[in-house]
Short mmCIF file of C-alpha atoms in Angstrom, two decimals:
data_model
loop_
_atom_site.label_atom_id
_atom_site.label_comp_id
_atom_site.label_asym_id
_atom_site.label_seq_id
_atom_site.Cartn_x
_atom_site.Cartn_y
_atom_site.Cartn_z
CA MET A 1 0.00 0.00 0.00
CA SER A 2 1.30 3.45 -0.89
CA ALA A 3 2.36 5.49 2.11
CA TRP A 4 0.52 8.56 0.89
CA LEU A 5 -2.95 6.96 0.80
CA LEU A 6 -5.37 8.16 3.47
CA PRO A 7 -8.09 6.12 5.23
CA ASP A 8 -11.51 5.95 3.56
CA HIS A 9 -13.57 9.14 3.93
CA ILE A 10 -10.56 11.08 5.24
CA ALA A 11 -9.10 13.74 2.95
CA ASP A 12 -6.60 16.57 2.85
CA VAL A 13 -7.98 20.08 2.38
CA LEU A 14 -6.12 21.80 -0.43
CA PRO A 15 -5.43 25.55 -0.67
CA SER A 16 -8.51 26.78 -2.54
CA GLU A 17 -10.96 24.85 -0.33
CA ALA A 18 -8.97 25.65 2.83
CA ARG A 19 -9.19 29.34 2.01
CA HIS A 20 -12.96 29.02 1.51
CA LEU A 21 -13.34 27.06 4.77
CA GLU A 22 -11.38 29.67 6.69
CA ASP A 23 -13.52 32.47 5.25
CA LEU A 24 -16.66 30.61 6.34
CA ARG A 25 -15.23 29.87 9.78
CA ARG A 26 -14.48 33.55 10.37
CA ASN A 27 -17.92 34.63 9.11
CA LEU A 28 -19.73 32.15 11.36
CA LEU A 29 -17.68 32.99 14.46
CA GLU A 30 -18.21 36.67 13.81
CA ALA A 31 -21.98 36.10 13.53
CA ALA A 32 -21.88 34.31 16.91
CA ARG A 33 -19.77 37.08 18.46
CA ARG A 34 -22.37 39.68 17.42
CA TYR A 35 -24.95 37.72 19.44
CA GLY A 36 -22.65 37.68 22.49
CA TYR A 37 -21.37 34.09 22.18
CA GLU A 38 -17.88 33.44 23.56
CA LEU A 39 -15.48 31.08 21.79
CA VAL A 40 -14.29 27.94 23.60
CA ILE A 41 -11.85 25.33 22.25
CA PRO A 42 -12.38 21.93 23.94
CA PRO A 43 -9.76 19.16 23.51
CA LEU A 44 -10.11 16.61 20.73
CA LEU A 45 -9.41 13.78 23.20
CA GLU A 46 -11.25 13.10 26.49
CA HIS A 47 -12.15 10.30 28.88
CA LEU A 48 -14.80 8.24 27.14
CA GLU A 49 -17.42 8.49 29.90
CA SER A 50 -17.25 12.28 29.75
CA LEU A 51 -17.67 12.39 25.96
CA LEU A 52 -20.63 9.99 25.89
CA THR A 53 -22.57 11.35 28.82
CA GLY A 54 -26.27 11.38 28.05
CA THR A 55 -25.73 11.21 24.31
CA GLY A 56 -27.22 7.84 23.48
CA GLU A 57 -26.05 4.77 21.60
CA ALA A 58 -25.77 6.45 18.19
CA LEU A 59 -22.94 8.73 19.29
CA GLU A 60 -21.15 5.90 21.07
CA LEU A 61 -21.03 3.93 17.82
CA GLN A 62 -19.59 6.99 16.05
CA THR A 63 -16.80 7.51 18.59
CA PHE A 64 -13.23 6.27 18.07
CA LYS A 65 -11.83 4.73 21.26
CA LEU A 66 -8.27 4.12 22.47
CA VAL A 67 -6.38 3.39 25.69
CA ASP A 68 -4.45 6.13 27.47
CA GLN A 69 -0.86 4.93 27.90
CA LEU A 70 -0.49 7.16 31.00
CA SER A 71 -3.56 6.16 33.01
CA GLY A 72 -4.80 2.96 31.37
CA ARG A 73 -8.28 4.52 31.02
CA THR A 74 -10.30 4.45 27.83
CA LEU A 75 -10.26 7.69 25.88
CA GLY A 76 -12.43 8.85 23.01
CA LEU A 77 -11.90 11.15 20.05
CA ARG A 78 -14.87 13.46 20.14
CA ALA A 79 -17.66 12.80 17.65
CA ASP A 80 -19.70 15.78 18.92
CA THR A 81 -18.70 18.89 20.86
CA THR A 82 -21.93 19.55 22.78
CA PRO A 83 -21.12 17.29 25.80
CA GLN A 84 -17.74 19.01 26.11
CA VAL A 85 -19.31 22.46 26.14
CA ALA A 86 -21.79 21.27 28.77
CA ARG A 87 -18.84 20.15 30.91
CA ILE A 88 -17.17 23.54 30.46
CA ASP A 89 -20.34 25.35 31.47
CA ALA A 90 -20.89 23.10 34.48
CA HIS A 91 -17.39 22.84 35.93
CA LEU A 92 -15.08 25.49 34.51
CA LEU A 93 -17.26 28.56 34.07
CA ASN A 94 -19.83 27.71 36.76
CA ARG A 95 -21.84 30.86 36.04
CA GLN A 96 -25.17 31.36 37.76
CA GLY A 97 -26.81 33.28 34.93
CA VAL A 98 -26.91 32.90 31.16
CA ALA A 99 -23.78 31.63 29.40
CA ARG A 100 -23.44 31.87 25.61
CA LEU A 101 -20.68 29.71 24.12
CA CYS A 102 -19.61 28.82 20.58
CA TYR A 103 -16.98 26.55 19.07
CA CYS A 104 -15.48 25.50 15.75
CA GLY A 105 -13.19 22.49 15.36
CA PRO A 106 -12.83 18.99 13.92
CA VAL A 107 -14.76 15.98 15.18
CA LEU A 108 -14.11 12.36 14.16
CA HIS A 109 -16.68 9.72 13.19
CA THR A 110 -16.13 5.98 12.86
CA ARG A 111 -18.43 5.98 9.82
CA ALA A 112 -19.22 8.60 7.20
CA GLY A 113 -22.74 9.96 6.92
CA GLY A 114 -23.01 8.99 3.24
CA ALA A 115 -21.16 7.73 0.18
CA HIS A 116 -19.43 11.07 -0.29
CA GLY A 117 -19.39 12.16 3.36
CA THR A 118 -16.36 12.77 5.53
CA ARG A 119 -15.40 11.07 8.78
CA GLU A 120 -13.71 14.30 9.91
CA PRO A 121 -16.37 17.04 9.90
CA LEU A 122 -15.39 20.57 10.86
CA GLN A 123 -18.12 21.30 13.40
CA PHE A 124 -19.35 24.79 14.19
CA GLY A 125 -21.94 25.29 16.90
CA ALA A 126 -23.38 27.59 19.51
CA GLU A 127 -24.99 26.85 22.88
CA ILE A 128 -26.91 28.98 25.37
CA TYR A 129 -27.15 27.82 28.99
CA GLY A 130 -29.22 29.08 31.89
CA HIS A 131 -32.58 30.06 30.33
CA ALA A 132 -35.46 27.59 30.25
CA GLY A 133 -37.84 29.73 28.18
CA ARG A 134 -38.57 29.50 24.48
CA GLU A 135 -36.76 32.82 24.00
CA ALA A 136 -33.47 30.85 24.06
CA ASP A 137 -34.83 28.42 21.44
CA LEU A 138 -35.66 31.38 19.21
CA GLU A 139 -32.24 32.97 19.74
CA VAL A 140 -30.27 29.91 18.63
CA LEU A 141 -32.58 29.56 15.63
CA GLU A 142 -32.03 33.22 14.71
CA LEU A 143 -28.28 32.82 15.09
CA ALA A 144 -28.23 29.66 12.97
CA LEU A 145 -30.16 31.41 10.19
CA ASP A 146 -27.98 34.52 10.37
CA ALA A 147 -24.82 32.39 10.26
CA LEU A 148 -26.04 30.58 7.15
CA ARG A 149 -26.99 33.87 5.50
CA ALA A 150 -23.52 35.19 6.33
CA ALA A 151 -22.15 32.14 4.51
CA GLY A 152 -24.15 33.15 1.43
CA LEU A 153 -27.16 30.81 1.60
CA ARG A 154 -30.66 31.99 0.77
CA GLY A 155 -34.05 30.29 0.51
CA LEU A 156 -33.67 28.45 3.80
CA GLN A 157 -36.25 26.07 5.29
CA VAL A 158 -36.68 25.42 9.02
CA ASP A 159 -38.26 22.11 9.99
CA LEU A 160 -39.57 22.09 13.57
CA GLY A 161 -40.58 19.36 15.98
CA ASP A 162 -40.65 18.69 19.70
CA VAL A 163 -39.80 15.49 21.55
CA ARG A 164 -42.37 16.46 24.20
CA VAL A 165 -45.10 15.60 21.69
CA VAL A 166 -44.11 11.92 21.72
CA ASP A 167 -43.51 12.04 25.47
CA ALA A 168 -47.02 13.42 25.98
CA VAL A 169 -48.56 10.72 23.78
CA LEU A 170 -46.76 7.97 25.73
CA HIS A 171 -47.35 9.51 29.17
CA GLY A 172 -48.76 6.99 31.61
CA CYS A 173 -47.78 3.95 29.54
CA ALA A 174 -45.63 1.41 31.34
CA LEU A 175 -42.89 1.08 28.72
CA THR A 176 -39.31 0.06 29.32
CA PRO A 177 -36.49 2.31 28.02
CA ALA A 178 -35.84 -0.26 25.30
CA GLN A 179 -39.49 -0.13 24.19
CA VAL A 180 -39.48 3.68 24.14
CA SER A 181 -36.27 3.61 22.08
CA ALA A 182 -37.87 1.20 19.62
CA VAL A 183 -40.92 3.48 19.28
CA HIS A 184 -38.63 6.47 18.66
CA ALA A 185 -36.70 4.55 16.00
CA ALA A 186 -39.89 3.47 14.22
CA LEU A 187 -41.20 7.03 14.27
CA ALA A 188 -37.92 8.45 12.98
CA ALA A 189 -37.94 5.95 10.09
CA LYS A 190 -41.71 6.41 9.58
CA ASP A 191 -41.91 2.63 9.75
CA THR A 192 -45.65 2.32 10.26
CA ALA A 193 -45.64 -1.49 10.18
CA THR A 194 -43.17 -1.76 13.06
CA LEU A 195 -44.93 1.09 14.85
CA ALA A 196 -48.26 -0.73 14.61
CA THR A 197 -46.68 -3.84 16.14
CA LEU A 198 -45.15 -1.85 19.00
CA ALA A 199 -48.41 0.04 19.60
CA ALA A 200 -50.65 -3.04 19.56
CA PRO A 201 -50.52 -3.71 23.34
CA LEU A 202 -51.13 -0.06 24.22
CA PRO A 203 -54.48 1.61 25.00
CA ALA A 204 -56.57 2.50 21.95
CA ASP A 205 -56.09 6.28 22.27
CA VAL A 206 -52.30 5.89 22.57
CA ARG A 207 -52.21 3.48 19.64
CA SER A 208 -54.27 5.83 17.49
CA ALA A 209 -52.04 8.82 18.38
CA LEU A 210 -48.81 6.93 17.66
CA LEU A 211 -50.06 5.80 14.26
CA ALA A 212 -51.13 9.37 13.47
CA LEU A 213 -47.70 10.87 14.23
CA PRO A 214 -45.96 9.80 10.97
CA THR A 215 -48.67 11.62 9.00
CA LEU A 216 -48.25 14.89 10.91
CA TRP A 217 -45.79 16.73 8.71
CA GLY A 218 -46.13 19.75 6.46
CA GLY A 219 -47.01 23.40 6.95
CA ALA A 220 -48.78 25.37 9.68
CA GLU A 221 -51.90 23.19 9.30
CA VAL A 222 -50.06 20.37 11.09
CA LEU A 223 -50.39 21.95 14.54
CA PRO A 224 -54.22 22.25 14.76
CA THR A 225 -54.51 18.78 13.22
CA ALA A 226 -52.16 17.41 15.89
CA ALA A 227 -54.19 19.08 18.63
CA GLN A 228 -57.27 17.24 17.39
CA ARG A 229 -55.76 13.81 16.72
CA LEU A 230 -53.27 13.35 19.55
CA ARG A 231 -53.75 12.67 23.23
CA GLY A 232 -51.47 14.33 25.75
CA GLY A 233 -53.32 17.01 27.73
CA PRO A 234 -51.53 20.16 28.95
CA ALA A 235 -48.04 18.85 28.07
CA LEU A 236 -49.06 18.35 24.45
CA ARG A 237 -50.73 21.76 24.27
CA ALA A 238 -47.60 23.43 25.69
CA ALA A 239 -45.37 21.78 23.09
CA LEU A 240 -47.68 22.70 20.20
CA ASP A 241 -48.01 26.25 21.52
CA ASP A 242 -44.23 26.66 21.63
CA LEU A 243 -43.91 25.41 18.07
CA ASP A 244 -46.59 27.82 16.85
CA TRP A 245 -44.92 30.69 18.74
CA LEU A 246 -41.59 29.94 17.06
CA ARG A 247 -43.27 29.75 13.66
CA ALA A 248 -44.85 33.16 14.15
CA ARG A 249 -41.62 34.78 15.38
CA LEU A 250 -39.61 33.34 12.48
CA HIS A 251 -42.23 34.62 10.04
CA GLU A 252 -41.93 38.10 11.56
CA LEU A 253 -38.13 38.04 11.34
CA ASP A 254 -37.84 36.77 7.77
CA ARG A 255 -40.78 36.06 5.50
CA ASP A 256 -38.47 34.28 3.05
CA VAL A 257 -37.77 31.48 5.54
CA ARG A 258 -40.11 28.57 4.98
CA VAL A 259 -41.25 26.88 8.22
CA THR A 260 -42.45 23.28 8.22
CA PHE A 261 -43.19 20.67 10.88
CA ASP A 262 -42.50 16.96 11.31
CA LEU A 263 -43.81 15.75 14.66
CA ALA A 264 -42.42 12.22 14.19
CA ASP A 265 -38.86 13.22 13.30
CA LEU A 266 -36.59 12.07 16.12
CA ARG A 267 -33.46 11.26 14.07
CA GLY A 268 -30.26 11.93 15.97
CA TYR A 269 -31.90 13.70 18.87
CA ALA A 270 -31.12 11.24 21.66
CA TYR A 271 -30.50 13.91 24.28
CA TYR A 272 -33.08 16.50 23.21
CA THR A 273 -35.75 17.35 25.73
CA GLY A 274 -37.94 19.88 23.91
CA VAL A 275 -38.02 21.80 20.64
CA ARG A 276 -35.74 20.45 17.94
CA PHE A 277 -35.09 21.88 14.50
CA ALA A 278 -33.30 21.16 11.24
CA ILE A 279 -32.41 23.80 8.65
CA TYR A 280 -32.37 22.90 4.95
CA GLY A 281 -30.89 24.78 2.02
CA GLY A 282 -28.85 24.58 -1.16
CA ASP A 283 -29.69 24.62 -4.85
CA GLY A 284 -31.71 21.79 -6.35
CA GLN A 285 -32.69 19.22 -3.74
CA PRO A 286 -32.36 20.98 -0.34
CA GLN A 287 -29.96 19.35 2.11
CA GLU A 288 -30.02 19.35 5.89
CA ILE A 289 -27.32 21.85 6.84
CA ALA A 290 -27.79 22.49 10.55
CA ARG A 291 -29.65 20.84 13.40
CA GLY A 292 -30.29 21.80 16.97
CA GLY A 293 -32.84 22.31 19.71
CA ARG A 294 -33.23 22.11 23.47
CA TYR A 295 -31.30 19.63 25.64
CA ASP A 296 -31.84 20.54 29.28
CA ALA A 297 -30.43 17.26 30.65
CA VAL A 298 -27.04 17.37 28.92
CA GLY A 299 -25.18 18.70 31.98
CA ALA A 300 -26.85 16.48 34.58
CA VAL A 301 -24.06 13.93 34.74
CA PHE A 302 -21.57 16.70 35.46
CA GLY A 303 -23.56 17.53 38.61
CA ARG A 304 -25.08 20.75 37.30
CA GLN A 305 -28.17 20.36 35.17
CA ARG A 306 -28.91 23.63 33.40
CA PRO A 307 -31.40 24.63 30.72
CA ALA A 308 -29.60 24.49 27.38
CA ALA A 309 -30.30 25.04 23.70
CA GLY A 310 -28.03 25.12 20.69
CA PHE A 311 -27.22 23.97 17.17
CA SER A 312 -24.33 22.69 15.09
CA LEU A 313 -23.33 22.26 11.46
CA ASP A 314 -20.45 20.89 9.38
CA LEU A 315 -18.38 23.50 7.55
CA LYS A 316 -17.08 20.88 5.11
CA GLN A 317 -20.65 20.26 3.98
CA LEU A 318 -21.44 23.96 3.94
CA VAL A 319 -18.41 24.82 1.78
CA ARG A 320 -19.83 22.63 -0.99
CA LEU A 321 -23.14 24.50 -1.00
CA VAL A 322 -21.98 28.10 -1.28
CA PRO A 323 -19.84 29.66 -4.01
CA ALA A 324 -16.27 30.50 -3.12
CA PRO A 325 -15.51 34.21 -2.90
CA PRO A 326 -13.26 35.64 -5.60
CA LEU A 327 -9.56 35.41 -4.95
CA ARG A 328 -8.16 38.39 -3.13
CA ALA A 329 -5.98 40.41 -5.48
CA ALA A 330 -2.25 40.13 -4.78
CA ILE A 331 0.88 42.02 -5.73
CA ARG A 332 3.77 40.35 -7.52
CA ALA A 333 7.29 41.41 -6.55
CA PRO A 334 10.74 40.44 -7.82
CA TRP A 335 13.16 38.59 -5.57
CA ARG A 336 16.19 40.70 -4.68
CA HIS A 337 17.71 39.86 -1.33
CA ASP A 338 20.25 42.68 -1.57
CA ASP A 339 17.75 45.53 -2.27
CA ALA A 340 16.88 47.14 1.07
CA GLY A 341 14.39 49.51 -0.57
CA LEU A 342 12.46 46.62 -2.14
CA ARG A 343 12.42 44.66 1.13
CA ALA A 344 11.13 47.73 3.01
CA THR A 345 8.38 48.36 0.44
CA VAL A 346 7.24 44.71 0.56
CA ALA A 347 7.18 44.79 4.39
CA ALA A 348 5.16 48.02 4.39
CA LEU A 349 2.58 46.61 1.93
CA ARG A 350 2.18 43.43 3.97
CA ALA A 351 1.74 45.50 7.14
CA GLN A 352 -1.16 47.26 5.37
CA GLY A 353 -2.83 43.89 4.75
CA GLU A 354 -1.76 43.35 1.16
CA THR A 355 -0.66 39.95 -0.16
CA VAL A 356 2.75 40.30 -1.77
CA VAL A 357 4.12 37.24 -3.60
CA CYS A 358 7.87 37.33 -4.26
CA VAL A 359 8.77 35.50 -7.46
CA LEU A 360 11.78 33.28 -6.82
CA PRO A 361 14.52 33.15 -9.46
CA GLY A 362 13.62 30.86 -12.35
CA HIS A 363 9.89 30.72 -11.48
CA GLU A 364 8.69 33.91 -13.17
CA HIS A 365 6.10 32.15 -15.38
CA GLU A 366 4.53 29.82 -12.82
CA VAL A 367 0.87 30.15 -11.89
CA ASP A 368 -0.08 29.97 -8.21
CA GLU A 369 -3.21 30.21 -6.08
CA PHE A 370 -3.15 33.99 -5.85
CA ALA A 371 -4.63 36.38 -8.40
CA CYS A 372 -1.82 38.92 -8.95
CA ASP A 373 -3.25 42.00 -10.63
CA ARG A 374 -0.44 44.41 -9.67
CA GLU A 375 3.30 44.31 -9.52
CA LEU A 376 6.14 46.16 -7.86
CA VAL A 377 8.39 47.93 -10.33
CA GLN A 378 11.32 50.25 -9.82
CA HIS A 379 10.83 53.79 -11.05
CA ALA A 380 13.23 56.68 -10.52
CA GLY A 381 15.00 54.78 -7.76
CA ALA A 382 11.81 53.91 -5.84
CA TRP A 383 9.62 50.82 -5.79
CA ILE A 384 6.00 51.53 -6.78
CA VAL A 385 2.86 49.43 -7.31
CA GLN A 386 1.37 49.48 -10.77
CA PRO A 387 -1.17 47.35 -12.68
CA LEU A 388 0.23 44.08 -13.92
CA ALA A 389 0.90 44.10 -17.64
CA ALA A 390 -1.30 41.67 -19.60
#
């Protein structure tokens, strides 16, 4: 095997894409900063039990594991940053009020999400801790939409749901955790045959509500239909009311954002406790770009359970959906190590933020990644910038 081959679904990022990724990273972090979110940089490697706290089986299967040669304990390479940020909020910051935190860094997955997916996503996310109200849910949704607009995406769609809907439907049923998990999986896959089998022993009203859930997707009409067809009492009404409130606020903020609902969608939301959302965009067939919601129990294992809401996305997916910005114009300069005036002029231009590419001897006709539209030429004993000759 050639030494330069990389593992499947792992790839180098070459200059043009790296430049685009870095532009996106800066835009997204700046969008978060404008909302008051502070940057944190958790480690890539942690004790396994810390990484997998409250996250469910799906994340455990996605996590690479190894043995620490110093302690003998099992370590994990993070597959998601949210548990780490919860640990930071609980034990390092330990603030009593609201904490707004954001992050951007690589995560590693044992399996790629698709045939052309990567096992090393570059995850950007934002989390707000300390506020239990739906205002925090709205804020992270606003931030996610603003961040995607800053990246250059338009025509976005927000798909909303709430795990409390299913919880309300199943309330009072004596189901084991394994049975609840099986119901969630059948709902997420919209596997009505399996769902009917699982629901068969349950009371008639519960069975009817469960079988109705996979049909409750679409526009604003879904919510009144759900109120009529589902059982759940005050808990169900509270969840549906929160969803309708979010729909109305999003419509006020941006009428171009399409809001839809899928009350049976529980994919990947093992630790969510309330509203969840997915944002779709891109030309042609829209793709899921970001996902998030409320996860109030994520910090419980760290001894400090706090209300929490947030979202995350993969910059490597996002970079494929938005056009790269034009190359920043650069200045070409000759290479003369013994010309103090030239060296001083190049240093001054770089200090002003210009890109100055010095052409090494013998490489005058090579093409590089920079778009040089000007050059440094000597005129009357001084080095000046002038347009590059065609």
